[in-house]
Short mmCIF file of C-alpha atoms and ligand atoms in Angstrom, two decimals:
data_model
loop_
_atom_site.label_atom_id
_atom_site.label_comp_id
_atom_site.label_asym_id
_atom_site.label_seq_id
_atom_site.Cartn_x
_atom_site.Cartn_y
_atom_site.Cartn_z
CA UNK A 1 4.00 33.57 8.17
CA UNK A 2 4.83 29.86 7.68
CA UNK A 3 3.34 28.56 4.46
CA UNK A 4 2.01 25.05 4.26
CA UNK A 5 2.63 22.98 1.13
CA UNK A 6 -0.88 22.79 -0.30
CA UNK A 7 -0.32 22.36 -4.03
CA UNK A 8 1.26 19.50 -5.95
CA UNK A 9 2.11 19.53 -9.65
CA UNK A 10 1.93 16.26 -11.61
CA UNK A 11 3.60 16.58 -15.01
CA UNK A 12 1.87 13.96 -17.17
CA UNK A 13 2.38 15.33 -20.67
CA UNK A 14 5.36 13.18 -21.73
CA UNK A 15 5.20 10.83 -24.73
CA UNK A 16 6.25 7.68 -22.85
CA UNK A 17 8.26 6.45 -25.84
CA UNK A 18 9.91 3.67 -23.84
CA UNK A 19 6.53 1.94 -23.62
CA UNK A 20 5.52 2.16 -27.26
CA UNK A 21 3.34 0.76 -28.76
CA UNK A 22 1.26 0.63 -25.51
CA UNK A 23 1.54 4.40 -25.12
CA UNK A 24 0.51 5.14 -28.70
CA UNK A 25 -3.08 5.82 -27.62
CA UNK A 26 -2.82 5.42 -23.84
CA UNK A 27 -1.08 7.69 -21.31
CA UNK A 28 2.00 6.11 -19.74
CA UNK A 29 0.78 7.33 -16.35
CA UNK A 30 -2.27 5.06 -16.70
CA UNK A 31 -0.16 1.88 -16.83
CA UNK A 32 -1.34 -0.33 -13.97
CA UNK A 33 0.76 -1.68 -11.14
CA UNK A 34 -1.36 -4.66 -10.05
CA UNK A 35 -4.78 -2.98 -10.43
CA UNK A 36 -4.14 0.75 -10.04
CA UNK A 37 -2.64 3.20 -12.53
CA UNK A 38 0.77 4.53 -11.44
CA UNK A 39 -0.58 8.10 -11.37
CA UNK A 40 -3.15 7.07 -8.74
CA UNK A 41 -0.40 5.89 -6.39
CA UNK A 42 1.28 9.31 -6.72
CA UNK A 43 -1.99 11.19 -6.16
CA UNK A 44 -2.77 9.05 -3.09
CA UNK A 45 0.71 9.79 -1.73
CA UNK A 46 0.11 13.53 -2.17
CA UNK A 47 -3.32 13.38 -0.50
CA UNK A 48 -1.90 11.39 2.42
CA UNK A 49 0.72 14.13 2.78
CA UNK A 50 -1.85 16.90 3.22
CA UNK A 51 -1.97 18.25 -0.37
CA UNK A 52 -5.17 20.18 -1.09
CA UNK A 53 -4.78 20.98 -4.78
CA UNK A 54 -3.73 18.46 -7.45
CA UNK A 55 -2.42 20.20 -10.57
CA UNK A 56 -2.12 17.97 -13.64
CA UNK A 57 -0.05 19.24 -16.54
CA UNK A 58 -1.50 17.16 -19.36
CA UNK A 59 -1.07 17.10 -23.11
CA UNK A 60 -2.76 15.60 -26.13
CA UNK A 61 -3.92 12.00 -25.78
CA UNK A 62 -4.24 12.14 -21.99
CA UNK A 63 -8.04 12.04 -21.85
CA UNK A 64 -8.12 8.65 -20.10
CA UNK A 65 -6.28 10.18 -17.16
CA UNK A 66 -8.84 12.99 -16.82
CA UNK A 67 -11.70 10.46 -17.00
CA UNK A 68 -10.01 8.30 -14.37
CA UNK A 69 -10.11 11.09 -11.79
CA UNK A 70 -13.71 12.02 -12.57
CA UNK A 71 -17.01 10.37 -11.61
CA UNK A 72 -18.28 7.62 -13.91
CA UNK A 73 -22.03 7.79 -13.31
CA UNK A 74 -22.95 4.79 -15.49
CA UNK A 75 -20.38 2.48 -13.95
CA UNK A 76 -21.28 3.57 -10.41
CA UNK A 77 -24.99 3.03 -11.07
CA UNK A 78 -24.37 -0.46 -12.51
CA UNK A 79 -22.17 -1.48 -9.57
CA UNK A 80 -24.79 -0.12 -7.13
CA UNK A 81 -27.63 -1.96 -8.91
CA UNK A 82 -25.64 -5.19 -8.81
CA UNK A 83 -24.83 -4.80 -5.12
CA UNK A 84 -21.06 -4.66 -5.76
CA UNK A 85 -20.50 -2.37 -2.79
CA UNK A 86 -16.79 -2.93 -2.37
CA UNK A 87 -16.02 -2.27 -6.03
CA UNK A 88 -18.32 0.76 -5.94
CA UNK A 89 -16.32 2.15 -3.04
CA UNK A 90 -13.04 1.43 -4.91
CA UNK A 91 -14.29 3.33 -7.96
CA UNK A 92 -15.78 6.25 -6.01
CA UNK A 93 -12.69 6.73 -3.87
CA UNK A 94 -10.50 7.50 -6.91
CA UNK A 95 -12.04 10.98 -7.02
CA UNK A 96 -10.53 12.97 -4.13
CA UNK A 97 -13.27 14.11 -1.77
CA UNK A 98 -11.34 16.85 0.02
CA UNK A 99 -8.83 18.02 -2.61
CA UNK A 100 -9.46 20.00 -5.76
CA UNK A 101 -8.15 18.86 -9.15
CA UNK A 102 -6.99 21.45 -11.68
CA UNK A 103 -5.79 20.80 -15.24
CA UNK A 104 -3.50 22.77 -17.45
CA UNK A 105 -1.90 21.79 -20.75
CA UNK A 106 1.62 21.59 -22.10
CA UNK A 107 0.97 21.96 -25.80
CA UNK A 108 4.29 20.33 -26.79
CA UNK A 109 6.35 17.91 -24.68
CA UNK A 110 9.37 20.21 -24.43
CA UNK A 111 10.70 18.67 -21.23
CA UNK A 112 10.02 18.36 -17.50
CA UNK A 113 11.19 21.91 -16.73
CA UNK A 114 8.79 23.31 -19.30
CA UNK A 115 5.91 21.14 -18.00
CA UNK A 116 6.35 22.55 -14.47
CA UNK A 117 6.58 26.09 -15.86
CA UNK A 118 3.16 25.55 -17.47
CA UNK A 119 1.69 25.38 -13.93
CA UNK A 120 3.15 28.74 -12.81
CA UNK A 121 -0.09 30.76 -12.72
CA UNK A 122 -1.96 28.03 -10.84
CA UNK A 123 0.82 27.59 -8.27
CA UNK A 124 1.36 31.34 -7.78
CA UNK A 125 3.77 32.66 -5.19
CA UNK A 126 4.04 29.76 -2.77
CA UNK A 127 6.23 26.68 -2.28
CA UNK A 128 4.82 23.57 -3.94
CA UNK A 129 5.48 19.88 -4.51
CA UNK A 130 6.19 18.05 -7.77
CA UNK A 131 5.56 14.32 -8.12
CA UNK A 132 6.48 12.13 -11.08
CA UNK A 133 4.28 9.05 -11.26
CA UNK A 134 7.12 7.07 -12.89
CA UNK A 135 8.82 6.91 -9.53
CA UNK A 136 6.67 4.56 -7.51
CA UNK A 137 7.72 4.26 -3.89
CA UNK A 138 6.86 1.65 -1.30
CA UNK A 139 7.17 3.16 2.17
CA UNK A 140 5.55 3.09 5.60
CA UNK A 141 5.32 6.89 5.70
CA UNK A 142 4.47 8.59 2.36
CA UNK A 143 7.68 10.04 0.91
CA UNK A 144 6.12 13.44 0.25
CA UNK A 145 5.00 13.56 3.89
CA UNK A 146 8.59 12.83 4.97
CA UNK A 147 9.81 15.66 2.74
CA UNK A 148 7.16 18.16 3.88
CA UNK A 149 8.21 17.53 7.50
CA UNK A 150 11.79 18.30 6.56
CA UNK A 151 10.70 21.36 4.55
CA UNK A 152 8.88 22.72 7.62
CA UNK A 153 12.25 22.78 9.37
CA UNK A 154 14.45 24.00 6.50
CA UNK A 155 12.10 26.21 4.46
CA UNK A 156 14.13 25.54 1.30
CA UNK A 157 13.80 23.62 -1.96
CA UNK A 158 14.36 19.91 -1.66
CA UNK A 159 14.77 16.91 -3.95
CA UNK A 160 14.41 13.22 -3.15
CA UNK A 161 17.71 11.38 -3.57
CA UNK A 162 18.71 7.74 -4.08
CA UNK A 163 22.07 6.04 -4.50
CA UNK A 164 22.51 4.49 -7.94
CA UNK A 165 25.11 2.16 -9.41
CA UNK A 166 28.08 4.14 -10.82
CA UNK A 167 27.27 3.05 -14.41
CA UNK A 168 23.70 4.40 -14.15
CA UNK A 169 24.49 8.09 -13.64
CA UNK A 170 23.64 8.98 -17.24
CA UNK A 171 19.96 8.23 -16.57
CA UNK A 172 19.56 10.80 -13.75
CA UNK A 173 20.26 14.28 -12.46
CA UNK A 174 23.29 13.76 -10.21
CA UNK A 175 24.17 15.96 -7.24
CA UNK A 176 27.40 16.88 -5.50
CA UNK A 177 26.51 17.35 -1.84
CA UNK A 178 27.62 17.32 1.79
CA UNK A 179 25.84 15.40 4.49
CA UNK A 180 24.02 17.81 6.83
CA UNK A 181 21.99 15.65 9.22
CA UNK A 182 20.22 12.30 9.12
CA UNK A 183 19.05 11.79 5.53
CA UNK A 184 19.45 15.44 4.52
CA UNK A 185 22.29 16.82 2.39
CA UNK A 186 23.29 20.33 1.36
CA UNK A 187 23.63 20.39 -2.42
CA UNK A 188 26.68 22.17 -3.89
CA UNK A 189 26.03 21.47 -7.55
CA UNK A 190 24.07 19.22 -9.90
CA UNK A 191 24.34 17.99 -13.45
CA UNK A 192 21.83 16.27 -15.75
CA UNK A 193 22.66 12.76 -17.00
CA UNK A 194 26.49 12.83 -16.68
CA UNK A 195 28.55 9.97 -18.11
CA UNK A 196 29.89 7.80 -15.26
CA UNK A 197 33.43 9.21 -15.72
CA UNK A 198 32.14 12.79 -15.28
CA UNK A 199 29.60 12.16 -12.50
CA UNK A 200 30.34 14.07 -9.26
CA UNK A 201 28.78 11.25 -7.16
CA UNK A 202 26.31 8.38 -7.38
CA UNK A 203 23.55 10.42 -5.68
CA UNK A 204 20.64 10.68 -8.09
CA UNK A 205 17.56 12.90 -8.04
CA UNK A 206 14.21 11.11 -8.41
CA UNK A 207 10.71 12.39 -8.98
CA UNK A 208 9.74 14.04 -5.70
CA UNK A 209 10.49 17.72 -5.23
CA UNK A 210 9.51 20.61 -3.04
CA UNK A 211 10.27 23.86 -4.82
CA UNK A 212 10.15 27.51 -3.89
CA UNK A 213 8.25 29.69 -6.40
CA UNK A 214 11.54 31.37 -7.33
CA UNK A 215 12.14 28.38 -9.65
CA UNK A 216 9.62 29.84 -12.12
CA UNK A 217 11.93 32.80 -12.76
CA UNK A 218 14.59 30.37 -14.01
CA UNK A 219 12.21 28.01 -15.81
CA UNK A 220 10.88 31.08 -17.65
CA UNK A 221 14.22 31.43 -19.41
CA UNK A 222 13.41 28.10 -21.05
CA UNK A 223 16.72 27.05 -22.55
CA UNK A 224 17.06 23.54 -23.94
CA UNK A 225 19.65 21.34 -22.22
CA UNK A 226 20.54 17.62 -22.17
CA UNK A 227 18.50 15.53 -24.66
CA UNK A 228 17.33 18.80 -26.31
CA UNK A 229 14.66 19.19 -23.58
CA UNK A 230 14.01 22.02 -21.13
CA UNK A 231 15.44 20.37 -18.05
CA UNK A 232 14.40 21.08 -14.47
CA UNK A 233 17.99 20.38 -13.35
CA UNK A 234 19.33 23.39 -15.31
CA UNK A 235 16.89 25.76 -13.56
CA UNK A 236 17.66 24.14 -10.20
CA UNK A 237 21.37 24.85 -10.81
CA UNK A 238 20.53 28.50 -11.44
CA UNK A 239 18.33 28.61 -8.32
CA UNK A 240 21.20 27.15 -6.29
CA UNK A 241 23.18 30.34 -6.90
CA UNK A 242 20.46 32.28 -5.03
CA UNK A 243 19.00 29.87 -2.47
CA UNK A 244 20.12 26.69 -0.68
CA UNK A 245 18.72 23.41 -2.02
CA UNK A 246 18.68 20.18 -0.04
CA UNK A 247 18.82 16.54 -1.05
CA UNK A 248 16.69 14.19 1.03
CA UNK A 249 17.35 10.46 1.31
CA UNK A 250 13.87 9.16 2.07
CA UNK A 251 12.88 5.95 3.81
CA UNK A 252 11.31 3.62 1.25
CA UNK A 253 11.95 1.52 -1.85
CA UNK A 254 11.67 3.22 -5.21
CA UNK A 255 10.75 1.52 -8.48
CA UNK A 256 11.45 3.12 -11.85
CA UNK A 257 8.15 2.59 -13.67
CA UNK A 258 9.34 4.68 -16.62
CA UNK A 259 11.58 1.74 -17.50
CA UNK A 260 10.22 -1.62 -18.68
CA UNK A 261 12.24 -3.78 -16.28
CA UNK A 262 11.57 -1.41 -13.35
CA UNK A 263 7.87 -1.46 -14.14
CA UNK A 264 7.73 -5.28 -14.11
CA UNK A 265 9.64 -5.36 -10.81
CA UNK A 266 7.16 -2.87 -9.30
CA UNK A 267 4.27 -5.10 -10.32
CA UNK A 268 5.88 -8.08 -8.66
CA UNK A 269 6.78 -6.21 -5.50
CA UNK A 270 3.31 -4.68 -5.10
CA UNK A 271 1.59 -8.00 -5.92
CA UNK A 272 3.71 -9.83 -3.35
CA UNK A 273 2.50 -7.33 -0.72
CA UNK A 274 -1.05 -8.68 -1.16
CA UNK A 275 -1.46 -11.89 0.84
CA UNK A 276 -3.96 -13.47 -1.60
CA UNK A 277 -1.64 -12.92 -4.58
CA UNK A 278 1.53 -13.74 -2.69
CA UNK A 279 0.21 -17.19 -1.85
CA UNK A 280 -0.32 -17.97 -5.52
CA UNK A 281 2.63 -16.10 -6.99
CA UNK A 282 5.53 -17.45 -4.93
CA UNK A 283 5.08 -21.12 -5.92
CA UNK A 284 4.38 -20.12 -9.55
CA UNK A 285 7.49 -17.93 -9.63
CA UNK A 286 9.61 -20.75 -8.21
CA UNK A 287 8.39 -23.08 -10.95
CA UNK A 288 8.96 -20.44 -13.63
CA UNK A 289 12.48 -19.67 -12.43
CA UNK A 290 13.43 -23.32 -12.21
CA UNK A 291 12.05 -23.94 -15.73
CA UNK A 292 14.08 -21.00 -16.99
CA UNK A 293 17.15 -22.37 -15.19
CA UNK A 294 16.59 -25.72 -16.90
CA UNK A 295 16.25 -23.98 -20.27
CA UNK A 296 19.50 -22.10 -19.69
CA UNK A 297 21.39 -25.35 -18.97
P1 UTP B 301 10.14 11.11 -18.80
O1 UTP B 301 11.46 11.75 -18.75
O2 UTP B 301 10.03 9.73 -18.30
O3 UTP B 301 9.63 11.20 -20.30
O4 UTP B 301 9.14 12.05 -18.02
P2 UTP B 301 8.39 10.52 -21.00
O5 UTP B 301 8.10 11.24 -22.25
O6 UTP B 301 7.23 10.40 -20.06
O7 UTP B 301 8.87 9.01 -21.30
P3 UTP B 301 9.95 8.42 -22.32
O8 UTP B 301 11.30 8.78 -21.77
O9 UTP B 301 9.68 8.99 -23.70
O10 UTP B 301 9.68 6.94 -22.28
C1 UTP B 301 8.96 12.06 -16.61
C2 UTP B 301 7.61 12.68 -16.28
O11 UTP B 301 7.55 14.02 -16.79
C3 UTP B 301 6.45 14.17 -17.66
C4 UTP B 301 6.08 12.77 -18.11
O12 UTP B 301 4.70 12.68 -18.46
C5 UTP B 301 6.45 11.91 -16.90
O13 UTP B 301 5.37 11.88 -15.96
N1 UTP B 301 6.84 15.05 -18.80
C6 UTP B 301 7.99 14.82 -19.49
C7 UTP B 301 6.00 16.08 -19.18
O14 UTP B 301 4.93 16.30 -18.55
N2 UTP B 301 6.35 16.86 -20.22
C8 UTP B 301 7.50 16.68 -20.93
O15 UTP B 301 7.75 17.45 -21.88
C9 UTP B 301 8.33 15.61 -20.54
#
């Protein structure tokens, strides 16, 4: 029987140290790009890809995220009373109407691999998706939808891949792979955050995965790897000895919102997509850049 990908895990229990002090009392995943938290973009991508169950792996201090995806009766009543119909619709539509949301906790931020392992009983024995909100992607077709289509053909684990600059390999999981067809590659090996001189390629894994439930067997061994965290890449390497894993070069532009510069660029790119903001921003940006140029001279 062919199994549909119905469940998506969203690990959101990290500390977000790169955004301190903002993330001292606020979840990193609630940082806004224009006017929406980055986690909402990821959830919308999953819903548009046919996901029926959203599984958040949260931790302490993530209450704002849970409130965001729940009804806010007072706010909705006020907006209704004031006739703010459009805003009311915006607020109401954050809560998925067709999908179910489930929460579990990672009691200590021991790493991405450990966070996914925390969802094992909710996922059960079926293939599932993992989305990291840090990786915000602009695309015509949702990236997870592109990957699910490919999964339907291959029935194997799959990771979204981008090409990075050679000196950036130590920020990513890097794969060694052979091209199979179109954007799909057969992975031979992978390594977490290699120094540029040791990197097998410049093909980096980003935060969209489809995994077979077999991964939980390896995550369950829970050994700490690079950065003293329980890494997903280490379990994926172990899984690769038993099952094929594919890399998928998606169509779209990815922004690294876990990084301060990447986050600012995402805000600009998404704002420039909105005609009303674009009209105002482009002239202002030109002025700003020319003033900065003058300052530099
Ligand atoms: P990052 O590697 O970006 O870590 O996590 P982080 O803690 O969020 O941020 P920095 O590096 O300290 O600034 C990628 C995703 O995995 C989740 C995070 O919440 C983020 O969505 N994560 C990470 C967990 O859920 N648990 C962990 O133990 C680590």
